[in-house]
Short mmCIF file of C-alpha atoms and ligand atoms in Angstrom, two decimals:
data_model
loop_
_atom_site.label_atom_id
_atom_site.label_comp_id
_atom_site.label_asym_id
_atom_site.label_seq_id
_atom_site.Cartn_x
_atom_site.Cartn_y
_atom_site.Cartn_z
CA UNK A 1 73.61 108.59 142.18
CA UNK A 2 72.96 107.05 145.53
CA UNK A 3 69.92 104.79 145.73
CA UNK A 4 68.10 103.82 148.89
CA UNK A 5 65.25 101.32 148.81
CA UNK A 6 63.21 101.26 151.98
CA UNK A 7 59.70 101.04 153.42
CA UNK A 8 57.44 103.86 152.31
CA UNK A 9 56.88 104.60 155.99
CA UNK A 10 60.58 105.21 156.56
CA UNK A 11 61.02 107.73 153.75
CA UNK A 12 59.64 110.74 155.62
CA UNK A 13 62.12 110.49 158.49
CA UNK A 14 65.04 109.57 156.23
CA UNK A 15 64.64 112.63 154.01
CA UNK A 16 63.74 114.88 156.94
CA UNK A 17 67.09 113.86 158.48
CA UNK A 18 68.83 115.28 155.41
CA UNK A 19 66.91 118.56 155.62
CA UNK A 20 67.53 118.77 159.36
CA UNK A 21 71.26 118.14 158.92
CA UNK A 22 71.48 120.85 156.25
CA UNK A 23 69.63 123.40 158.40
CA UNK A 24 71.84 122.54 161.38
CA UNK A 25 75.00 123.35 159.47
CA UNK A 26 73.47 126.10 157.38
CA UNK A 27 70.48 127.81 159.03
CA UNK A 28 70.09 130.15 156.05
CA UNK A 29 69.91 127.28 153.56
CA UNK A 30 67.95 127.63 150.34
CA UNK A 31 65.52 124.75 149.87
CA UNK A 32 63.90 123.63 146.64
CA UNK A 33 60.39 122.47 147.51
CA UNK A 34 58.38 119.95 145.49
CA UNK A 35 54.62 119.61 145.48
CA UNK A 36 52.68 116.46 144.63
CA UNK A 37 52.17 113.42 146.85
CA UNK A 38 55.76 112.22 147.01
CA UNK A 39 57.17 114.68 149.59
CA UNK A 40 54.11 114.82 151.85
CA UNK A 41 55.46 112.49 154.50
CA UNK A 42 58.69 114.47 154.58
CA UNK A 43 56.70 117.63 155.21
CA UNK A 44 54.68 115.91 157.94
CA UNK A 45 57.89 114.84 159.60
CA UNK A 46 59.48 118.30 159.30
CA UNK A 47 56.35 119.94 160.76
CA UNK A 48 56.55 117.57 163.74
CA UNK A 49 60.24 118.35 164.22
CA UNK A 50 59.59 122.11 164.15
CA UNK A 51 56.87 121.63 166.77
CA UNK A 52 59.21 119.78 169.10
CA UNK A 53 62.10 122.21 168.51
CA UNK A 54 64.47 119.94 166.57
CA UNK A 55 64.36 121.97 163.36
CA UNK A 56 63.84 125.62 162.54
CA UNK A 57 63.25 127.21 159.14
CA UNK A 58 63.46 130.73 160.60
CA UNK A 59 66.56 131.67 158.61
CA UNK A 60 65.89 129.51 155.54
CA UNK A 61 64.36 130.33 152.20
CA UNK A 62 62.45 128.17 149.75
CA UNK A 63 61.62 128.03 146.05
CA UNK A 64 58.94 125.82 144.58
CA UNK A 65 59.56 123.93 141.36
CA UNK A 66 56.57 124.70 139.22
CA UNK A 67 53.08 126.16 138.93
CA UNK A 68 49.98 125.83 136.80
CA UNK A 69 49.18 128.69 134.45
CA UNK A 70 45.84 130.40 134.71
CA UNK A 71 44.39 129.31 138.04
CA UNK A 72 42.72 132.14 139.95
CA UNK A 73 44.80 133.71 142.73
CA UNK A 74 44.28 131.70 145.89
CA UNK A 75 42.99 128.64 144.03
CA UNK A 76 43.67 125.80 146.49
CA UNK A 77 45.00 123.61 143.66
CA UNK A 78 47.72 126.11 142.73
CA UNK A 79 51.13 124.93 143.88
CA UNK A 80 51.55 128.21 145.77
CA UNK A 81 48.53 127.25 147.88
CA UNK A 82 49.55 123.59 148.12
CA UNK A 83 53.03 124.34 149.44
CA UNK A 84 51.52 126.82 151.88
CA UNK A 85 49.07 124.23 153.19
CA UNK A 86 51.42 121.27 153.23
CA UNK A 87 54.56 122.92 154.59
CA UNK A 88 54.80 126.69 154.99
CA UNK A 89 51.79 127.07 157.29
CA UNK A 90 53.09 124.24 159.50
CA UNK A 91 56.69 125.37 159.97
CA UNK A 92 58.39 128.65 160.87
CA UNK A 93 59.66 130.24 157.66
CA UNK A 94 59.87 134.04 157.86
CA UNK A 95 57.06 135.79 155.97
CA UNK A 96 57.81 135.90 152.25
CA UNK A 97 60.67 133.41 152.51
CA UNK A 98 59.11 130.94 150.05
CA UNK A 99 58.64 131.94 146.43
CA UNK A 100 57.20 130.19 143.40
CA UNK A 101 56.89 131.08 139.74
CA UNK A 102 53.83 133.28 139.14
CA UNK A 103 51.42 131.34 136.94
CA UNK A 104 48.94 134.22 137.06
CA UNK A 105 51.32 136.84 135.65
CA UNK A 106 50.21 138.79 132.59
CA UNK A 107 53.73 138.40 131.21
CA UNK A 108 54.69 134.78 131.83
CA UNK A 109 58.09 135.07 130.16
CA UNK A 110 59.01 137.93 132.47
CA UNK A 111 57.68 135.97 135.46
CA UNK A 112 59.99 133.05 134.58
CA UNK A 113 62.99 135.38 134.26
CA UNK A 114 62.13 137.04 137.60
CA UNK A 115 61.96 133.63 139.25
CA UNK A 116 65.36 132.57 137.88
CA UNK A 117 66.85 135.87 139.08
CA UNK A 118 65.40 135.35 142.55
CA UNK A 119 67.03 131.90 142.79
CA UNK A 120 70.36 133.35 141.66
CA UNK A 121 70.07 136.26 144.11
CA UNK A 122 69.51 133.78 146.94
CA UNK A 123 72.78 132.08 146.01
CA UNK A 124 71.24 129.03 144.33
CA UNK A 125 69.47 126.05 145.82
CA UNK A 126 71.26 124.00 148.44
CA UNK A 127 68.88 121.05 148.57
CA UNK A 128 66.27 120.33 145.93
CA UNK A 129 63.46 117.91 146.78
CA UNK A 130 61.93 116.21 143.76
CA UNK A 131 59.25 113.76 142.79
CA UNK A 132 59.08 112.09 139.41
CA UNK A 133 56.05 111.89 137.14
CA UNK A 134 54.95 108.73 135.35
CA UNK A 135 56.02 110.42 132.08
CA UNK A 136 59.52 110.79 133.53
CA UNK A 137 59.09 114.47 134.27
CA UNK A 138 60.84 116.21 137.13
CA UNK A 139 59.10 119.42 138.13
CA UNK A 140 57.00 119.82 134.97
CA UNK A 141 59.81 119.12 132.49
CA UNK A 142 57.94 116.81 130.19
CA UNK A 143 59.59 114.60 127.53
CA UNK A 144 61.72 116.51 125.01
CA UNK A 145 62.69 119.12 127.60
CA UNK A 146 66.13 120.52 126.98
CA UNK A 147 68.76 119.57 129.51
CA UNK A 148 69.88 123.21 129.35
CA UNK A 149 66.39 124.60 130.01
CA UNK A 150 65.64 127.33 132.54
CA UNK A 151 62.30 128.30 134.09
CA UNK A 152 59.80 128.62 131.25
CA UNK A 153 56.29 127.86 130.03
CA UNK A 154 55.62 124.21 129.20
CA UNK A 155 52.66 122.25 127.88
CA UNK A 156 51.62 119.29 130.01
CA UNK A 157 51.25 115.86 128.45
CA UNK A 158 47.81 114.26 128.42
CA UNK A 159 49.24 111.60 130.76
CA UNK A 160 50.32 114.17 133.35
CA UNK A 161 46.94 115.90 133.15
CA UNK A 162 45.26 112.52 133.73
CA UNK A 163 47.61 111.78 136.64
CA UNK A 164 46.86 115.14 138.25
CA UNK A 165 43.11 115.08 137.64
CA UNK A 166 42.80 113.58 141.12
CA UNK A 167 43.52 117.05 142.51
CA UNK A 168 40.74 118.49 140.29
CA UNK A 169 37.84 116.24 141.37
CA UNK A 170 38.82 113.73 138.71
CA UNK A 171 38.06 116.20 135.91
CA UNK A 172 40.94 116.07 133.44
CA UNK A 173 39.52 119.03 131.52
CA UNK A 174 39.87 121.17 134.63
CA UNK A 175 43.64 120.51 134.79
CA UNK A 176 45.45 123.44 133.18
CA UNK A 177 47.19 122.65 129.92
CA UNK A 178 50.13 124.95 130.61
CA UNK A 179 52.52 125.44 133.46
CA UNK A 180 55.66 127.28 134.49
CA UNK A 181 58.51 125.06 135.58
CA UNK A 182 62.10 125.31 136.64
CA UNK A 183 64.19 123.95 133.80
CA UNK A 184 66.36 120.87 133.89
CA UNK A 185 69.35 123.22 133.75
CA UNK A 186 68.01 125.05 136.81
CA UNK A 187 67.50 121.81 138.72
CA UNK A 188 70.95 120.48 137.78
CA UNK A 189 72.53 123.53 139.43
CA UNK A 190 71.13 122.63 142.85
CA UNK A 191 73.93 121.53 145.16
CA UNK A 192 72.08 118.44 146.37
CA UNK A 193 69.04 116.71 144.94
CA UNK A 194 66.80 114.18 146.66
CA UNK A 195 64.25 112.35 144.53
CA UNK A 196 61.41 110.48 146.19
CA UNK A 197 59.34 107.90 144.31
CA UNK A 198 56.82 105.43 145.68
CA UNK A 199 54.35 103.02 144.14
CA UNK A 200 54.32 100.71 141.13
CA UNK A 201 53.21 103.44 138.70
CA UNK A 202 56.63 105.09 139.12
CA UNK A 203 58.67 101.95 138.42
CA UNK A 204 59.19 102.54 134.65
CA UNK A 205 60.31 106.15 135.16
CA UNK A 206 62.56 105.14 138.07
CA UNK A 207 64.20 102.45 135.99
CA UNK A 208 64.98 104.97 133.25
CA UNK A 209 66.12 107.61 135.74
CA UNK A 210 68.63 105.31 137.41
CA UNK A 211 69.65 102.84 134.71
CA UNK A 212 68.40 104.16 131.39
CA UNK A 213 70.26 106.08 128.73
CA UNK A 214 70.44 109.82 129.32
CA UNK A 215 67.75 111.14 127.01
CA UNK A 216 65.23 113.93 126.66
CA UNK A 217 62.65 111.17 126.20
CA UNK A 218 62.93 110.63 129.97
CA UNK A 219 63.74 114.02 131.51
CA UNK A 220 64.45 112.45 134.91
CA UNK A 221 67.57 110.88 133.38
CA UNK A 222 69.10 114.38 133.58
CA UNK A 223 69.70 113.55 137.24
CA UNK A 224 72.43 111.12 136.17
CA UNK A 225 74.37 114.31 135.41
CA UNK A 226 73.79 115.73 138.89
CA UNK A 227 76.90 115.44 141.08
CA UNK A 228 75.01 114.82 144.32
CA UNK A 229 71.70 113.05 143.79
CA UNK A 230 70.03 110.71 146.26
CA UNK A 231 67.11 108.57 145.04
CA UNK A 232 64.81 107.29 147.78
CA UNK A 233 62.40 104.55 146.73
CA UNK A 234 59.93 102.13 148.17
CA UNK A 235 60.01 98.52 147.00
CA UNK A 236 57.29 99.02 144.38
CA UNK A 237 58.95 101.99 142.73
CA UNK A 238 62.27 100.12 142.75
CA UNK A 239 60.84 96.92 141.29
CA UNK A 240 62.16 97.50 137.75
CA UNK A 241 65.77 98.12 138.73
CA UNK A 242 68.10 95.55 137.26
CA UNK A 243 70.89 96.16 139.76
CA UNK A 244 68.73 96.44 142.86
CA UNK A 245 70.84 93.90 144.79
CA UNK A 246 73.90 96.04 144.21
CA UNK A 247 72.13 99.19 145.44
CA UNK A 248 71.06 97.36 148.59
CA UNK A 249 74.65 96.22 149.15
CA UNK A 250 75.95 99.77 148.69
CA UNK A 251 73.37 101.11 151.15
CA UNK A 252 74.21 98.40 153.67
CA UNK A 253 77.92 99.24 153.63
CA UNK A 254 77.70 102.97 153.05
CA UNK A 255 78.93 103.88 156.55
CA UNK A 256 82.18 101.96 156.17
CA UNK A 257 83.89 104.29 153.70
CA UNK A 258 81.95 107.50 154.18
CA UNK A 259 83.79 110.11 156.16
CA UNK A 260 81.85 110.89 159.27
CA UNK A 261 80.68 114.47 158.98
CA UNK A 262 78.35 116.54 161.12
CA UNK A 263 76.21 117.36 158.11
CA UNK A 264 74.49 114.04 157.69
CA UNK A 265 74.83 111.20 155.26
CA UNK A 266 75.56 113.24 152.21
CA UNK A 267 77.88 115.83 153.65
CA UNK A 268 81.11 116.09 151.71
C1 GLP B 301 53.65 116.64 139.56
C2 GLP B 301 54.59 117.81 139.84
C3 GLP B 301 55.95 117.35 140.15
C4 GLP B 301 55.82 116.10 140.97
C5 GLP B 301 55.36 114.99 140.08
C6 GLP B 301 55.02 113.72 140.79
O1 GLP B 301 52.76 116.86 138.56
N1 GLP B 301 54.65 118.83 138.86
O2 GLP B 301 56.70 118.36 140.77
O3 GLP B 301 57.04 115.77 141.54
O4 GLP B 301 54.31 115.43 139.25
O5 GLP B 301 53.82 113.87 141.49
P1 GLP B 301 53.41 112.95 142.70
O6 GLP B 301 54.44 113.15 143.76
O7 GLP B 301 52.06 113.45 143.13
O8 GLP B 301 53.38 111.57 142.19
#
């Protein structure tokens, strides 16, 4: 894992640089798109860069991570609508280039299998953006998720439903109990993963994700098994890290040994 601790205001541009570098070397890249608050500044930055011609998504495709079950089609709180509003409508993806699991399907198991097949058919995900939940979830893989899991139906924890009630006018009962989510196994197959976490509420999960024992109790610890994971944190989210001084030192000297490559910081 590579860990960068920086100002919350710097995160949008830093992660957008990674996306821009990938699209420059691979215009038909497959992006894994997260919803939630964590990636919003990245999406703002990417929208600005599309407007001024620095980035194009014209040849790219995208897959979202997860979706609530049972919201009406077009419900603005569905992740399909959220990713449309926050990113797709503001950049230049080709029509139909971004897919998500269908939480309104009559056969949810078939919808999950279709979604996995679509990711495979696209050649897998080149860069997966991720947030982390206070329960340690990535996507909606709540505690006790199998590290081998694929896209499937999950039941949200009461904590996650409380956390997400802010998107449902504060009404926890309005937050769906079930969701579809890419599995940890699906996420671990992405070729690059970038996790963004900000704010003190994320500090316990971040500490487990980076320094804790690999365990289904904290699904985000699966990322310790990812061969190319970058964790981007603000100071508050990083506050529980025991080895934070070491991570700062690594970040400070990262240029010295890294081969210079046209593909950005993480290019092999
Ligand atoms: C949400 C989503 C995740 C997201 C996480 C953190 O419920 N299912 O994909 O990354 O929880 O959310 P936020 O970024 O709003 O803190």
